[in-house]
Amino acid sequence: MDNLSCTMIIFGSTGDLTKRKLIPAIHELEKGKYLPNKFKLIGIGRRNISQEEYSNMLYKGIKEYTNIETNQKLWNKISEKIYYLKMDFTKLSEYKKLYEYLLEDNKSKEISSNLMFYLAVSPEYFGAIVNNLKENNIIDGNNHWNRMVIEKPFGKDFESAKKLNNEITKVFKENQIFRIDHYLGKEMIQNITMLRFENSIFEPIWSNKYIENIQIIVSEKEGIGLRGEYYDNTGALKDMIQSHLLQILAITAMESPENFNMDSIRNAKAKLLEDLVLFTDDNNEENIVFGQYEGYKDEKGVSKHSNRETFVAMKVFIENERWQGVPIYLMTGKNLKEKLAQVNIEFKKPKNTINNKINIFDLEKNIQSNVLEIMIQPQEGIGLKINIKKPTKMNKTEVAEMEYCRTCLSGLNTPDAYVKLLLDVIEGDSTRFTRWDELSHSWRFIDSINGEFIKTHKYKAEGLGPDKAYKMINEDNRKWWFLDKWEKTNENI
Ligand code: BG6
């Protein structure tokens, strides 16, 4: 088996994801010369379009949806590797066409290229596709590897996710399945592990002994766009918390992995997700805030009576020795004031302050918590708030904010998450993909939330989200640290 070839077969190849993410990622991989020598891409779709129309559509997508630099010469080179195959992927007999195309250049009459199947279609088709591939002998043969990439949503609760998983694992083994959570490909999320384990100023204090609370926010400025139907059936809890926010939490709070290979990191993450304290009907209302932006019910594809949440703020706990008693606040929402993703780690205030020792100081009330801020997007970087003495004033402190802005450094252009994730699939590294046990624990956690008990509060479009989300944290004598960021971003406007 060689690693010099790869044929990527995209199901759903005329859709948004292909145009906005997959083709731009392939473009960047070609530009950086990362693709295997023998690389081909087969776009499967039902539309009756020519090769040329398909290629033009993809090229237009790059220019329309991304700001990556491209030119006709480079695109021609990529376009030569792309083939559009018109077929109905729900029909078993149609797969003959795919099989024959894959055999085309192969004199031995056996598929020799490694195969990456990318399912950018609705999950209801997953079972049929894997079965049809199997029935048509496409994934047989010992001469090549087969890897299956699956987009979310992976189910809508634990039971449906399990059913889906059973369908896929009848044909593919766990190590051949790459469940994408594109947040895991984001630069600063990968950096969390490095920041924590490679710095002795953080790792020893990464526990309830020194950490007061953790906050994770992913806010979006845009509404639901044209995805009304999907979104109205899903909501922010399942669209964002179940996947991206829980994955960020797992990486931030996991125990130290035995080593840093793909299994041990995912073991540590799975264990953390298993240790999340489940909700009960009694504490749903108190610890979870749902919101819906004004005007949501008028969006295309949304029911006029919809109670669907477009915003969630929640307080969760982890039941293990390291995190006992430390609240984790999560917030996500659409149509908010700013697009922002960050993790804030708030440390406990020092007990042994100068104030306790020398009476002339009146520091205690001025002392702020140290906060480590991991900025995921749009700005990538790290911030640290520390207390220092105010110049010339003996008994006054002020907060010094140290900031490392990765994206502000000229010449640094972080590749999109999909670039790294596709390369991972080609290389067979599934560290940054969600394993079934992680997924099953996160669904169990989400299933413990009973939406019926949670009121959905209205909030203004492009606003801060419902007041209740602020009340929830203020009642705990804490504040959302990301607000500092929003205020600062506004100053810069
Ligand atoms: C997707 C969600 O997984 O992530 C979308 O389905 C959301 O609703 C998107 O908008 C956010 O991704 P990013 O990378 O723009 O923060």
XYZ file of C-alpha atoms and ligand atoms in Angstrom:
509
model
C 0.000 0.000 0.000
C 1.433 3.363 -0.946
C 0.716 6.768 0.401
C 1.513 8.519 -2.816
C -1.973 8.285 -4.189
C -5.357 9.463 -3.041
C -8.689 9.738 -4.781
C -11.108 11.905 -2.872
C -14.742 11.157 -3.658
C -17.172 13.824 -2.546
C -20.831 12.960 -2.126
C -22.741 16.237 -2.251
C -20.175 17.839 -4.489
C -22.268 20.728 -5.766
C -23.259 21.867 -2.272
C -22.169 24.783 -0.160
C -19.579 22.921 1.879
C -17.749 21.727 -1.225
C -17.621 25.234 -2.655
C -16.854 27.148 0.523
C -14.523 24.763 2.327
C -13.424 21.584 0.546
C -12.316 22.966 -2.808
C -10.577 26.009 -1.255
C -8.763 23.566 1.062
C -7.669 21.386 -1.886
C -6.546 24.554 -3.638
C -4.324 25.474 -0.686
C -2.939 21.950 -0.401
C -2.022 21.996 -4.081
C -0.471 25.430 -3.727
C 1.652 24.261 -0.800
C 2.523 21.016 -2.646
C 1.030 18.886 0.113
C -1.153 16.675 -2.050
C 0.049 13.152 -2.863
C 1.689 12.781 -6.292
C -1.294 10.942 -7.670
C -4.269 12.934 -6.462
C -7.711 12.925 -8.007
C -11.003 14.342 -6.903
C -14.313 12.896 -8.018
C -17.307 15.124 -7.411
C -20.526 13.132 -7.328
C -23.765 14.961 -7.984
C -27.171 14.586 -9.549
C -27.027 17.758 -11.624
C -26.637 17.473 -15.318
C -23.582 19.666 -15.810
C -20.458 19.348 -17.923
C -16.896 19.027 -16.625
C -16.268 22.580 -17.648
C -19.340 23.941 -15.889
C -18.399 22.033 -12.761
C -14.864 23.330 -12.772
C -16.015 26.907 -13.391
C -18.522 26.678 -10.575
C -15.814 25.579 -8.137
C -13.392 28.276 -9.254
C -16.089 30.917 -8.877
C -16.743 29.593 -5.352
C -13.122 30.168 -4.337
C -13.274 33.753 -5.505
C -16.693 34.418 -4.045
C -16.403 32.803 -0.621
C -12.745 33.054 0.318
C -9.980 35.580 0.192
C -7.296 33.119 -0.807
C -5.050 34.120 -3.657
C -5.626 32.204 -6.820
C -5.016 32.504 -10.544
C -6.156 30.770 -13.695
C -2.859 28.929 -14.182
C -2.957 27.361 -10.740
C -6.640 26.578 -11.088
C -6.067 24.820 -14.424
C -3.572 22.576 -12.701
C -6.102 21.719 -9.991
C -8.943 21.402 -12.460
C -7.074 18.668 -14.353
C -7.356 16.522 -11.233
C -11.093 17.028 -10.821
C -13.737 14.874 -12.424
C -17.504 15.369 -12.153
C -19.497 12.157 -12.044
C -23.222 12.465 -12.507
C -24.918 9.707 -10.529
C -27.724 9.141 -8.094
C -25.917 7.966 -4.980
C -29.095 6.535 -3.457
C -29.234 3.869 -6.208
C -27.150 0.736 -5.849
C -26.798 0.169 -9.604
C -25.361 3.639 -10.227
C -22.209 2.784 -8.283
C -21.023 0.732 -11.235
C -20.091 4.012 -12.886
C -17.930 4.958 -9.933
C -16.302 1.535 -9.810
C -15.488 1.644 -13.500
C -14.088 5.117 -13.289
C -11.844 4.039 -10.432
C -10.595 1.100 -12.492
C -10.008 3.214 -15.563
C -6.265 3.651 -15.382
C -5.631 0.412 -13.639
C -4.362 -2.388 -15.824
C -4.634 -5.049 -13.131
C -8.403 -4.482 -12.971
C -8.265 -3.739 -9.321
C -8.649 -0.389 -7.659
C -5.194 0.711 -6.707
C -5.642 4.285 -5.513
C -6.263 5.017 -1.851
C -9.825 6.207 -1.396
C -11.157 9.030 0.739
C -14.958 9.193 0.776
C -16.300 12.532 1.904
C -19.956 12.541 2.930
C -21.111 16.132 2.581
C -24.741 15.052 2.455
C -27.572 14.756 4.935
C -27.036 11.915 7.477
C -30.131 10.074 6.262
C -28.046 8.967 3.249
C -24.983 7.764 5.190
C -26.243 4.200 5.658
C -27.226 3.762 1.991
C -23.937 5.187 0.704
C -21.671 2.948 2.788
C -23.775 -0.053 1.929
C -23.754 0.716 -1.801
C -19.976 1.141 -1.755
C -19.610 -2.240 -0.121
C -22.058 -4.001 -2.425
C -20.205 -2.701 -5.477
C -16.813 -3.949 -4.245
C -15.446 -0.440 -4.209
C -13.944 -0.747 -0.793
C -12.625 -4.262 -1.233
C -9.070 -5.036 -2.111
C -5.886 -4.970 -0.137
C -4.052 -2.602 -2.390
C -5.407 0.621 -1.035
C -6.724 2.260 2.098
C -10.354 3.415 2.501
C -11.215 6.328 4.758
C -14.626 7.802 5.359
C -15.053 11.443 6.345
C -18.353 12.425 7.872
C -19.741 15.884 8.455
C -21.961 16.763 11.369
C -24.709 16.527 12.469
C -23.938 13.009 13.611
C -27.415 12.165 14.882
C -29.872 14.308 16.784
C -29.622 12.483 20.097
C -27.791 9.477 21.531
C -30.133 6.884 20.042
C -30.082 8.261 16.499
C -26.309 8.759 16.650
C -25.910 5.140 17.762
C -28.112 3.920 14.925
C -26.083 5.919 12.433
C -22.860 4.640 13.894
C -24.069 1.039 13.673
C -24.882 1.507 9.998
C -21.461 2.880 9.219
C -19.466 0.468 11.344
C -21.051 -2.483 9.544
C -18.739 -1.508 6.699
C -15.992 0.751 8.054
C -13.854 0.175 11.138
C -13.541 2.940 13.734
C -10.002 3.752 12.586
C -11.289 4.323 9.050
C -13.952 6.808 10.171
C -13.069 10.485 10.415
C -15.907 12.439 12.054
C -15.205 16.072 11.365
C -15.539 18.774 13.962
C -13.894 21.624 12.123
C -13.174 23.489 15.376
C -10.534 20.860 16.096
C -8.635 22.095 13.068
C -8.514 25.684 14.309
C -5.039 26.839 15.131
C -5.644 28.103 18.663
C -7.651 25.066 19.689
C -4.684 22.910 18.801
C -2.600 25.376 20.722
C -4.503 24.818 23.989
C -2.731 21.501 24.556
C 0.642 23.055 23.860
C -0.004 26.082 26.041
C -1.063 23.988 28.974
C 1.369 21.077 28.862
C 4.486 22.797 27.609
C 4.493 25.611 30.180
C 5.321 24.942 33.776
C 3.620 28.195 34.754
C 0.261 26.676 33.769
C 0.223 22.895 34.060
C 0.790 22.675 37.847
C -2.030 25.123 38.551
C -4.539 23.678 36.070
C -7.067 22.441 38.618
C -9.671 23.469 41.166
C -6.900 24.422 43.545
C -6.111 27.530 41.520
C -8.762 27.864 38.863
C -11.961 29.605 39.895
C -14.015 29.083 36.744
C -13.699 28.480 33.014
C -15.661 30.287 30.337
C -16.025 29.259 26.714
C -17.799 31.514 24.260
C -18.469 31.137 20.560
C -20.605 34.037 19.380
C -21.647 34.679 15.811
C -22.671 37.900 14.164
C -24.591 36.201 11.412
C -28.072 34.753 11.747
C -29.082 31.372 10.365
C -28.863 32.452 6.724
C -30.437 29.996 4.328
C -30.257 27.036 6.696
C -33.660 27.704 8.284
C -35.044 24.233 7.903
C -31.985 22.468 9.302
C -31.573 24.989 12.087
C -35.195 25.003 13.185
C -34.947 21.253 13.696
C -31.633 21.477 15.490
C -31.046 24.664 17.515
C -27.928 26.070 19.136
C -27.677 23.352 21.789
C -27.215 20.568 19.239
C -25.643 22.612 16.456
C -22.895 24.177 18.553
C -22.737 23.026 22.198
C -22.899 19.279 21.520
C -20.028 19.498 19.065
C -17.731 22.506 19.070
C -18.088 23.824 22.620
C -17.910 20.410 24.285
C -14.847 19.561 22.223
C -13.157 22.799 23.290
C -14.059 21.991 26.876
C -12.696 18.459 26.565
C -9.359 19.695 25.238
C -9.112 22.419 27.853
C -9.965 20.286 30.857
C -8.830 16.731 30.006
C -6.396 14.884 32.236
C -2.839 14.717 31.008
C -2.848 12.088 28.213
C -0.515 9.131 28.717
C 1.410 10.291 25.698
C 0.446 12.558 22.874
C -0.535 9.993 20.280
C -3.992 9.956 18.755
C -5.454 7.302 20.997
C -4.331 8.687 24.296
C -5.484 12.230 23.537
C -8.880 10.926 22.528
C -9.004 8.648 25.578
C -8.421 11.675 27.793
C -11.073 13.724 25.996
C -13.614 10.902 26.100
C -13.058 10.462 29.840
C -13.626 14.151 30.464
C -16.876 14.116 28.478
C -17.984 11.065 30.415
C -17.368 12.968 33.648
C -19.670 15.875 32.792
C -22.387 16.174 35.406
C -25.718 15.412 33.764
C -28.625 17.782 34.214
C -31.770 16.870 36.075
C -35.236 18.311 35.513
C -34.768 20.288 38.756
C -31.691 22.226 37.715
C -32.298 22.770 33.975
C -34.008 26.127 34.419
C -31.506 27.464 36.935
C -28.349 26.633 34.966
C -29.402 26.953 31.349
C -30.587 30.009 29.444
C -32.124 29.720 26.001
C -32.618 32.723 23.740
C -34.076 33.441 20.339
C -33.216 36.538 18.324
C -36.010 38.864 17.291
C -36.990 38.198 13.722
C -35.953 34.519 13.811
C -39.510 33.343 13.117
C -39.538 35.349 9.884
C -36.459 33.581 8.536
C -36.940 31.310 5.538
C -37.673 27.704 6.495
C -38.529 28.525 10.127
C -41.911 27.768 11.684
C -43.932 30.872 12.611
C -44.473 29.377 16.073
C -40.964 28.155 16.593
C -39.577 28.141 20.090
C -36.156 27.017 18.826
C -33.131 28.424 20.686
C -30.594 30.421 18.698
C -28.673 31.186 21.885
C -27.567 29.067 24.842
C -25.716 29.996 27.998
C -25.149 27.313 30.576
C -23.270 26.390 33.713
C -21.860 22.885 33.834
C -19.692 20.903 36.201
C -17.212 18.078 35.875
C -17.296 15.284 38.399
C -13.664 14.432 38.963
C -10.966 15.263 41.438
C -9.334 17.930 39.307
C -12.461 19.971 38.591
C -14.719 19.307 41.558
C -16.628 22.522 42.305
C -15.308 24.561 39.360
C -18.144 25.976 37.253
C -17.721 25.956 33.498
C -19.773 28.578 31.707
C -20.597 28.045 28.051
C -22.186 30.565 25.740
C -23.027 30.498 22.063
C -25.497 32.343 19.899
C -26.346 33.634 16.474
C -27.038 37.206 15.465
C -25.019 38.677 18.319
C -22.956 41.825 18.425
C -19.615 40.301 17.439
C -18.116 37.141 16.008
C -15.828 35.855 18.695
C -14.556 32.555 20.019
C -12.442 32.357 23.127
C -11.694 30.448 26.305
C -11.175 32.380 29.521
C -9.564 30.705 32.485
C -10.168 32.724 35.636
C -7.774 31.985 38.479
C -8.585 32.287 42.170
C -7.602 35.511 43.850
C -4.517 35.100 46.028
C -5.284 34.482 49.704
C -1.955 35.567 50.998
C -2.108 39.146 49.752
C 0.181 41.924 50.874
C -2.926 43.449 52.329
C -3.206 40.688 54.895
C 0.317 41.309 56.046
C 0.838 45.026 56.032
C -1.974 47.248 57.146
C -1.063 50.339 55.247
C -1.984 48.632 51.993
C -5.563 48.664 50.969
C -5.254 46.268 48.127
C -7.812 43.574 48.619
C -10.722 45.315 47.007
C -8.638 46.283 43.993
C -7.206 42.903 43.330
C -8.586 41.399 40.147
C -8.516 37.767 39.181
C -5.769 36.674 36.863
C -7.362 35.636 33.623
C -5.776 33.617 30.857
C -7.527 34.339 27.624
C -7.187 31.965 24.675
C -8.373 33.789 21.585
C -9.603 31.444 18.891
C -11.194 33.781 16.378
C -11.332 36.192 14.658
C -8.116 37.265 16.342
C -5.828 34.387 17.303
C -3.654 34.819 20.340
C -3.222 34.660 24.079
C -3.907 37.259 26.732
C -3.039 37.352 30.405
C -4.360 39.761 32.994
C -2.082 40.301 35.981
C -2.054 42.704 38.927
C 0.729 45.240 39.232
C 1.341 48.318 41.333
C -0.046 51.529 39.954
C 2.863 53.828 39.132
C 3.644 56.279 41.944
C 0.725 55.092 44.110
C 1.974 52.906 46.895
C -1.324 51.326 47.842
C -3.064 51.003 44.517
C -2.955 48.225 41.953
C -3.894 48.096 38.348
C -4.334 45.331 35.841
C -1.644 44.857 33.246
C -2.892 43.103 30.171
C -0.336 41.176 28.233
C -1.319 40.070 24.806
C 0.200 37.960 22.101
C -1.658 38.417 18.853
C -0.742 35.704 16.449
C -2.822 36.983 13.569
C -1.432 40.517 13.945
C 2.070 39.379 13.058
C 2.653 40.152 9.435
C 3.328 37.181 7.218
C 1.423 34.773 9.423
C -1.588 33.496 7.664
C -3.288 30.642 9.435
C -4.701 28.090 7.010
C -8.363 27.289 7.303
C -9.192 24.321 9.534
C -10.234 22.200 6.546
C -6.765 22.434 5.015
C -5.233 20.777 8.050
C -8.039 18.308 8.552
C -7.991 17.031 4.965
C -4.264 16.570 5.215
C -4.780 14.625 8.439
C -7.153 12.273 6.621
C -4.661 11.745 3.799
C -1.983 10.992 6.385
C -4.281 8.776 8.458
C -4.039 10.871 11.611
C -7.383 10.933 13.393
C -6.289 12.825 16.525
C -8.339 15.844 15.507
C -11.468 13.854 14.709
C -14.189 12.787 17.096
C -14.200 9.155 18.169
C -17.462 7.341 18.781
C -17.056 7.195 22.568
C -16.530 10.966 22.738
C -19.616 11.491 20.663
C -21.722 9.109 22.690
C -20.778 10.813 25.983
C -21.531 14.248 24.575
C -24.926 13.113 23.306
C -25.750 11.563 26.679
C -24.944 14.895 28.298
C -27.096 16.841 25.814
C -29.935 14.323 26.202
C -30.009 15.035 29.935
C -31.258 18.554 29.185
C -34.999 18.782 29.072
C -35.843 21.732 26.829
C -39.444 21.734 28.055
C -38.332 23.188 31.359
C -36.303 25.982 29.838
C -37.849 29.273 28.891
C -36.666 30.807 25.608
C -35.920 34.520 26.090
C -36.088 36.982 23.216
C -32.998 39.059 22.431
C -32.258 41.877 20.065
C -30.571 41.048 16.786
C -26.912 42.119 16.913
C -27.212 42.541 20.668
C -25.666 40.899 23.711
C -28.105 38.018 24.049
C -30.749 37.646 26.778
C -30.246 39.503 30.096
C -30.838 36.237 31.907
C -27.462 34.941 30.681
C -25.748 37.826 32.478
C -27.941 37.481 35.542
C -26.992 33.807 35.791
C -23.281 34.537 36.043
C -23.634 37.790 38.028
C -25.642 35.956 40.686
C -22.556 33.792 41.165
C -20.538 37.021 41.656
C -18.747 36.520 38.397
C -18.783 38.174 35.015
C -18.376 37.083 31.409
C -14.799 37.998 30.592
C -15.379 38.102 26.857
C -17.297 41.368 27.384
C -13.961 43.150 27.792
C -13.118 41.982 24.313
C -16.397 43.135 22.801
C -15.982 46.553 24.373
C -12.432 46.834 23.084
C -13.377 45.723 19.592
C -15.973 48.469 19.596
C -13.441 51.091 20.628
C -11.437 50.145 17.573
C -14.296 50.558 15.161
C -21.078 24.899 12.141
C -22.481 25.199 12.556
O -20.677 23.638 12.604
O -20.195 25.898 12.669
C -22.896 26.590 12.084
O -23.364 24.223 12.000
C -21.899 27.623 12.564
O -24.195 26.918 12.546
C -20.480 27.220 12.213
O -22.229 28.854 11.950
C -19.473 28.162 12.859
O -18.199 27.901 12.353
P -17.071 29.031 12.309
O -15.851 28.318 11.887
O -17.550 30.066 11.328
O -16.997 29.614 13.685
